[in-house]
């Protein structure tokens, strides 16, 4: 079970032999960004919650530690997480873990709406941006919570003798995934109806809404920009399967595209990858539903399928990251690596986070021809990248550097693997299974 890395593990590197040719099939794990919020959502119901298809990641272990510090009993075994939510102490979310896992802030809504009080450290910023939580806080205040921030701790409670949050109409200035999730969870046990307008529409929001509805919540409109929640008195603990990870799936599709390899992914929901598949087609690849006998490349079905990536000659395109159903910011670094060896020019615009182009400098070390102007990466494709020692700066940047190393001439050595281990379950094992030659090396 991954835990926080020891000093020696922090210095581990991935040595990647370039010009990889991949083949075969890889199983996609459960979605990190759904599992994390569902673990927080488990607080809403009292009893034994069981989550299946949970990826084995440092972030999941950290979320388990947060819940344990709050008095819950958490057990991870294989891809299952059991959470006994009968006993909770709402004031004990530990700063040292919250500061390493922003998603732990998600506990504030469930704690406040179930217990009337919450005390959660303010999550810090990270490499990709300041990551404020003002939209979360304003949403809770609109529902009647008294929220104050003292010495980096967010104290939230109900005032005026109120025993429950009150339903409210909330317009989000930005369709924030986290703020939508915080307000949605808080509203499930509030008095009356809550409407969230300009809500985030990501698949992870739909997964959370489905999870809460199975617990007994009344939620309509998840997956659209307007969500309506009618508060109920209590929710029950349930067993639930987490959706597949669309970003891990997208990362493997790009690994196939950049190494000109035909590979198959199992356990993927194609409609969750629509923007990624559209851009891979535009670049010159094809993506097909492998077990769909009429070969339609994009099934509307929501059940997990097998996807096949057919590589092609890569040509430059423009990409702008946007809230779902726009192109996902979590796939931007991987596509920047891919487009660095495409024919022609590409403009990649990062509009979601203010500082998510840190991987460009590392790709330049590998011979990529990229200029950064503001939040745009101007890419001129080069015939090939050259292996080099590079350093990961954040989760998706680390995946982009591994992918670049697979295609480069020569050996690439990627450091900063603690970023990678937060969000990818056994990435090197899955790539080795597809035929890549890479190994994790610990310092002597
Ligand atoms: C979630 O982060 C994901 N993390 C991120 O994935 C993902 O990149 C992001 O959504 C966008 O899709 C989890 O789900 C655990 P946001 P979140 O609130 O909720 C601003 C990964 O690599 N904002 O939609 O933090 C914010 O600064 C991670 O797996 C406010 O201004 O994203 C950002 O510019 C990285 N005030 C923009 O909104 C707020 O109160 C989008 O943030 C909240 C957000």
XYZ file of C-alpha atoms and ligand atoms in Angstrom:
488
model
C 0.000 0.000 0.000
C 1.663 3.308 -1.033
C 2.376 5.555 1.905
C 4.284 8.824 2.101
C 7.653 8.229 0.482
C 10.801 7.716 2.581
C 13.750 10.003 1.883
C 15.431 7.345 -0.301
C 12.227 6.720 -2.273
C 11.905 10.479 -2.822
C 15.215 10.305 -4.707
C 14.138 7.347 -6.852
C 14.146 7.893 -10.608
C 12.565 6.211 -13.594
C 15.078 5.181 -16.255
C 13.263 4.962 -19.591
C 14.717 3.431 -22.769
C 13.478 5.455 -25.735
C 11.948 4.524 -29.078
C 9.559 2.162 -27.337
C 7.097 0.101 -29.319
C 4.016 -0.839 -27.290
C 1.526 -3.610 -27.888
C -1.267 -5.398 -26.067
C -3.931 -4.345 -23.612
C -3.879 -2.378 -20.376
C -6.612 -2.178 -17.705
C -7.532 1.311 -16.588
C -7.929 1.806 -12.815
C -10.717 3.603 -10.974
C -10.825 7.395 -11.132
C -8.642 9.127 -8.533
C -10.685 12.335 -8.720
C -13.902 10.440 -8.103
C -12.634 8.063 -5.403
C -11.237 10.965 -3.351
C -14.522 12.885 -3.228
C -16.565 9.709 -2.658
C -14.383 8.916 0.374
C -15.283 12.348 1.742
C -18.929 11.841 0.754
C -19.032 8.644 2.816
C -19.175 10.929 5.879
C -22.727 11.894 4.865
C -24.179 8.511 5.855
C -23.708 6.624 9.124
C -22.668 2.993 8.819
C -20.384 0.816 6.687
C -19.508 2.311 3.290
C -17.651 0.087 0.790
C -16.060 1.577 -2.367
C -14.862 -0.709 -5.189
C -12.487 0.050 -8.089
C -10.479 2.470 -5.949
C -6.968 3.027 -7.362
C -3.989 2.194 -5.173
C -2.400 5.670 -4.860
C -0.624 7.819 -2.284
C -3.490 10.345 -2.495
C -6.031 7.658 -1.606
C -3.929 6.546 1.354
C -3.654 10.171 2.487
C -7.433 10.663 2.255
C -7.792 7.509 4.362
C -5.456 9.056 6.943
C -7.597 12.223 7.030
C -10.765 10.186 7.637
C -8.983 8.121 10.302
C -7.870 11.340 12.051
C -11.550 12.378 12.023
C -12.409 9.225 13.958
C -13.654 7.033 11.087
C -12.415 3.456 10.614
C -10.810 3.043 7.170
C -9.473 -0.163 5.615
C -7.933 -0.436 2.151
C -7.671 -3.946 0.712
C -6.907 -4.413 -2.975
C -9.095 -1.977 -4.902
C -11.680 -1.821 -2.129
C -11.935 0.771 0.637
C -14.153 0.132 3.662
C -15.174 3.179 5.731
C -17.083 2.875 9.027
C -18.593 6.333 9.532
C -20.398 5.765 12.820
C -17.969 7.799 14.953
C -16.707 11.184 13.801
C -14.752 14.004 15.449
C -15.231 17.002 13.101
C -12.346 19.081 14.374
C -9.340 16.879 13.844
C -8.386 17.088 10.159
C -4.584 17.201 10.466
C -2.784 20.108 8.715
C 0.268 18.066 7.729
C -1.872 15.776 5.549
C -4.352 18.413 4.304
C -1.403 20.510 3.117
C -0.272 17.581 0.933
C -3.694 16.624 -0.372
C -5.997 19.452 -1.452
C -8.843 17.026 -1.969
C -8.991 16.519 1.799
C -10.738 19.915 1.930
C -13.735 18.050 0.482
C -14.578 16.831 4.016
C -15.798 20.298 5.059
C -19.212 20.054 3.362
C -20.123 16.592 4.691
C -18.886 17.404 8.233
C -20.818 20.671 8.336
C -24.077 19.294 6.980
C -24.042 16.129 9.066
C -22.672 17.497 12.362
C -23.253 21.253 12.161
C -19.561 22.035 12.586
C -16.247 21.538 10.793
C -12.654 22.558 11.344
C -10.482 21.928 8.293
C -7.024 23.357 7.518
C -6.934 25.604 4.487
C -5.282 23.584 1.704
C -2.181 25.314 0.393
C -1.437 26.136 -3.189
C 0.640 23.825 -5.305
C 2.902 23.931 -8.355
C 0.040 24.575 -10.767
C -1.598 27.471 -8.974
C -2.872 29.232 -5.846
C -5.863 26.873 -5.679
C -8.151 29.145 -3.580
C -11.321 27.779 -1.955
C -13.355 31.015 -1.948
C -16.143 29.475 -4.058
C -16.462 26.567 -1.601
C -16.649 28.994 1.362
C -19.130 31.388 -0.293
C -21.384 28.441 -1.150
C -21.440 27.237 2.461
C -22.059 30.792 3.707
C -24.987 31.116 1.287
C -26.454 28.027 2.996
C -26.260 29.713 6.397
C -22.876 28.567 7.657
C -20.701 30.888 9.686
C -17.212 30.471 8.198
C -14.072 32.128 9.500
C -10.439 31.478 8.693
C -7.958 31.732 11.551
C -4.274 30.800 11.367
C -4.842 28.782 8.218
C -7.741 26.827 9.636
C -11.293 27.088 8.237
C -13.835 27.037 11.083
C -17.407 26.482 9.916
C -20.519 26.125 12.028
C -24.227 26.810 12.129
C -25.424 29.860 14.045
C -28.650 31.254 15.467
C -29.698 27.941 16.910
C -30.043 26.470 13.411
C -29.545 22.745 13.405
C -29.183 22.358 9.648
C -27.861 24.225 6.637
C -30.556 25.993 4.622
C -31.120 25.391 0.912
C -30.026 28.327 -1.275
C -29.632 29.453 -4.888
C -25.911 29.563 -5.605
C -24.281 30.868 -8.774
C -20.650 29.822 -9.189
C -18.448 32.546 -10.707
C -16.410 29.684 -12.197
C -17.608 26.088 -12.770
C -15.233 24.803 -10.098
C -15.214 21.000 -9.733
C -14.366 21.098 -6.034
C -16.784 23.881 -5.158
C -19.609 22.111 -6.997
C -18.816 18.934 -5.049
C -18.612 20.720 -1.671
C -21.945 22.503 -2.183
C -23.660 19.413 -3.620
C -22.649 17.288 -0.623
C -23.565 20.003 1.884
C -26.989 20.410 0.248
C -27.950 16.722 0.505
C -28.831 17.101 4.224
C -29.776 20.811 4.187
C -33.288 22.097 4.909
C -35.077 22.752 1.605
C -33.856 23.033 -1.968
C -30.449 24.156 -3.255
C -29.832 25.169 -6.867
C -26.249 25.351 -8.143
C -25.950 27.399 -11.333
C -22.846 27.451 -13.540
C -22.016 24.109 -11.912
C -19.108 21.936 -13.062
C -20.206 19.107 -15.409
C -17.282 16.681 -15.080
C -18.037 12.897 -14.998
C -16.734 12.850 -11.405
C -19.609 15.197 -10.436
C -22.089 12.737 -11.967
C -20.399 9.862 -10.118
C -20.682 11.757 -6.826
C -24.349 12.586 -7.484
C -25.098 8.931 -8.317
C -23.313 7.870 -5.116
C -25.317 10.363 -2.993
C -28.622 9.372 -4.676
C -27.967 5.706 -3.883
C -27.456 6.841 -0.271
C -30.934 8.423 -0.439
C -30.196 11.961 -1.608
C -32.482 13.791 -4.050
C -30.355 15.327 -6.832
C -31.304 16.366 -10.372
C -29.198 17.817 -13.198
C -25.746 16.456 -12.332
C -23.660 16.599 -15.515
C -25.377 19.815 -16.616
C -24.589 23.385 -15.518
C -27.621 23.487 -13.199
C -27.953 21.029 -10.326
C -30.952 20.947 -7.956
C -30.681 19.178 -4.590
C -33.661 18.685 -2.260
C -32.408 18.123 1.286
C -33.383 14.935 3.161
C -33.130 14.028 6.842
C -30.514 11.311 6.657
C -28.478 9.213 4.242
C -27.481 5.582 4.505
C -24.040 4.065 3.989
C -23.798 2.025 0.773
C -21.522 -0.082 -1.442
C -20.471 1.616 -4.707
C -18.230 1.169 -7.775
C -16.008 4.112 -8.757
C -15.997 5.071 -12.466
C -12.849 4.398 -14.551
C -10.152 7.086 -14.643
C -10.593 9.089 -17.851
C -7.265 10.886 -17.345
C -5.274 7.681 -16.885
C -7.029 6.362 -20.012
C -6.166 9.522 -21.938
C -2.568 9.267 -20.770
C -2.257 5.736 -22.192
C -3.900 6.774 -25.476
C -1.235 9.466 -25.823
C 1.495 6.928 -24.953
C 0.273 4.819 -27.892
C 0.054 7.836 -30.206
C 3.547 9.168 -29.405
C 5.207 5.753 -29.855
C 3.131 4.963 -32.988
C 1.835 1.829 -31.238
C -1.566 0.180 -31.555
C -2.736 -0.566 -28.014
C -6.036 -1.465 -26.352
C -7.404 -0.063 -23.082
C -9.970 -2.030 -21.065
C -12.517 -0.620 -18.610
C -12.979 2.824 -20.155
C -16.157 4.911 -20.555
C -15.679 6.380 -24.079
C -18.066 9.313 -23.651
C -15.920 10.570 -20.736
C -13.043 10.883 -23.212
C -14.931 12.630 -26.033
C -12.735 15.782 -26.110
C -9.526 13.710 -25.879
C -10.644 11.309 -28.634
C -11.689 14.227 -30.858
C -8.236 15.818 -30.510
C -6.429 12.503 -31.140
C -8.469 12.138 -34.354
C -7.577 15.714 -35.352
C -3.882 14.998 -34.732
C -4.024 11.978 -37.058
C -4.794 8.963 -34.883
C -7.949 6.853 -34.690
C -9.712 5.653 -31.550
C -12.228 2.800 -31.808
C -14.464 0.991 -29.356
C -12.688 -2.355 -29.647
C -15.609 -4.630 -28.739
C -18.137 -2.673 -30.756
C -18.763 -4.792 -33.882
C -19.739 -1.839 -36.085
C -16.394 -0.156 -35.270
C -18.064 3.082 -34.225
C -15.297 5.082 -32.626
C -17.324 6.650 -29.879
C -20.114 4.785 -28.167
C -22.609 6.852 -26.221
C -22.952 4.058 -23.707
C -21.914 4.716 -20.126
C -20.813 1.141 -19.480
C -17.050 0.407 -19.428
C -15.728 -0.647 -22.851
C -12.449 -1.543 -24.552
C -10.864 1.265 -26.610
C -8.275 0.714 -29.325
C -5.766 3.411 -30.342
C -4.653 3.250 -33.999
C -1.605 5.506 -34.429
C -1.056 7.776 -37.435
C 1.231 10.492 -38.771
C 1.041 13.334 -36.219
C 0.195 16.844 -37.360
C 0.105 20.008 -35.238
C -3.243 21.295 -33.901
C -4.464 23.925 -31.440
C -5.771 23.000 -27.983
C -7.483 25.138 -25.336
C -8.172 23.646 -21.913
C -11.690 24.313 -20.591
C -14.105 22.980 -17.994
C -15.835 19.750 -19.084
C -17.044 19.009 -21.739
C -14.139 21.118 -23.005
C -10.622 19.698 -23.334
C -9.401 18.638 -19.852
C -6.569 20.590 -18.259
C -5.354 17.281 -16.761
C -4.482 16.112 -20.300
C -2.685 19.297 -21.383
C 0.859 18.296 -20.393
C 0.552 14.903 -22.100
C -0.655 16.505 -25.360
C 2.131 19.098 -25.193
C 4.622 16.193 -25.209
C 2.775 14.521 -28.103
C 2.588 17.702 -30.213
C 6.284 18.418 -29.670
C 7.032 15.729 -32.297
C 4.042 16.406 -34.575
C 4.504 17.848 -38.068
C 3.907 21.607 -38.005
C 2.923 24.117 -35.354
C 0.518 23.916 -32.408
C -0.814 26.474 -29.924
C -1.742 25.038 -26.535
C -3.652 27.409 -24.242
C -4.045 26.585 -20.549
C -7.079 28.534 -19.325
C -7.982 26.600 -16.139
C -4.861 26.941 -13.958
C -2.524 29.914 -13.887
C 0.736 28.000 -13.748
C 0.400 24.663 -15.502
C 3.145 24.882 -18.138
C 6.075 23.837 -15.923
C 6.643 20.701 -18.023
C 7.623 22.860 -21.041
C 11.091 23.641 -19.642
C 11.738 19.922 -19.106
C 10.512 19.015 -22.608
C 12.846 21.723 -23.980
C 15.723 19.871 -22.291
C 14.714 16.892 -24.449
C 14.917 18.985 -27.608
C 11.313 20.151 -27.895
C 10.891 23.497 -29.669
C 8.313 25.258 -27.487
C 7.936 28.929 -26.554
C 5.748 30.028 -23.650
C 3.853 33.310 -24.087
C 1.609 33.957 -21.082
C -0.644 30.898 -20.721
C 0.104 29.692 -24.250
C 2.685 27.107 -25.322
C 3.711 27.706 -28.953
C 4.999 24.374 -30.249
C 6.985 23.813 -33.456
C 7.183 20.087 -34.052
C 10.654 18.499 -34.226
C 11.450 15.129 -35.860
C 12.385 13.511 -32.550
C 13.133 14.188 -28.874
C 16.414 13.197 -27.204
C 16.562 11.373 -23.886
C 17.802 13.494 -20.942
C 17.607 13.727 -17.149
C 14.382 15.646 -16.333
C 12.469 16.588 -13.179
C 8.717 16.280 -12.668
C 7.038 19.333 -11.147
C 3.450 18.151 -10.743
C 1.299 15.082 -11.287
C 0.406 15.389 -14.957
C 3.762 16.920 -15.905
C 5.435 13.751 -14.591
C 3.227 11.595 -16.827
C 4.066 13.831 -19.800
C 7.814 13.376 -19.203
C 7.456 9.578 -18.984
C 5.532 9.583 -22.269
C 8.153 11.816 -23.907
C 10.869 9.452 -22.666
C 9.153 6.471 -24.310
C 9.377 8.163 -27.727
C 12.760 9.917 -27.356
C 16.064 8.734 -28.838
C 18.209 7.380 -26.012
C 17.583 7.140 -22.276
C 15.504 9.536 -20.181
C 15.800 9.702 -16.399
C 12.725 11.156 -14.665
C 13.027 12.420 -11.055
C 10.311 13.723 -8.725
C 8.380 10.449 -8.840
C 6.379 11.300 -5.715
C 4.272 13.450 -8.051
C 3.651 10.465 -10.333
C 2.778 8.096 -7.479
C 0.039 10.449 -6.283
C -2.085 9.901 -9.363
C -1.034 6.833 -11.365
C -1.386 3.297 -10.082
C 1.707 1.295 -11.070
C 2.322 3.308 -14.259
C 5.682 1.696 -14.909
C 4.262 -1.813 -14.378
C 1.435 -1.149 -16.817
C 3.849 0.313 -19.396
C 6.243 -2.649 -18.972
C 3.282 -4.959 -19.578
C 2.785 -3.138 -22.901
C 6.441 -3.740 -23.802
C 8.087 -0.513 -22.638
C 11.610 -0.804 -21.226
C 11.748 1.276 -18.031
C 12.748 0.707 -14.442
C 12.497 2.491 -11.101
C 15.970 2.952 -9.602
C 16.553 3.821 -5.943
C 19.764 5.714 -5.042
C 22.511 3.625 -3.401
C -10.203 19.220 -9.638
O -9.449 20.180 -8.903
C -9.254 18.064 -9.876
N -8.809 17.508 -8.601
C -8.039 18.545 -10.678
O -7.235 17.400 -10.951
C -8.532 19.133 -11.997
O -7.428 19.640 -12.721
C -9.535 20.260 -11.716
O -10.620 19.754 -10.906
C -10.127 20.849 -12.990
O -10.751 19.852 -13.727
C -9.656 16.699 -7.900
O -10.773 16.442 -8.313
C -9.119 16.125 -6.622
P -11.384 23.580 -9.762
P -10.217 21.461 -8.250
O -11.974 23.986 -8.472
O -11.554 21.070 -7.779
C -10.291 28.131 -9.467
C -5.230 16.203 -11.175
O -4.199 16.368 -11.856
N -11.014 28.124 -8.187
O -12.285 23.174 -10.886
O -9.282 22.105 -7.293
C -8.966 27.387 -9.372
O -7.967 28.227 -8.852
C -5.873 17.379 -10.467
O -5.803 15.084 -11.025
C -11.246 29.323 -7.524
O -10.845 30.387 -7.981
O -10.346 22.389 -9.550
C -8.701 26.984 -10.798
O -8.072 28.071 -11.466
C -5.117 18.673 -10.706
N -11.903 29.310 -6.336
C -10.106 26.773 -11.376
O -11.017 27.397 -10.458
C -12.364 28.137 -5.783
O -12.991 28.187 -4.698
C -10.495 25.320 -11.502
O -10.387 24.726 -10.227
C -12.130 26.935 -6.471
C -11.460 26.946 -7.670
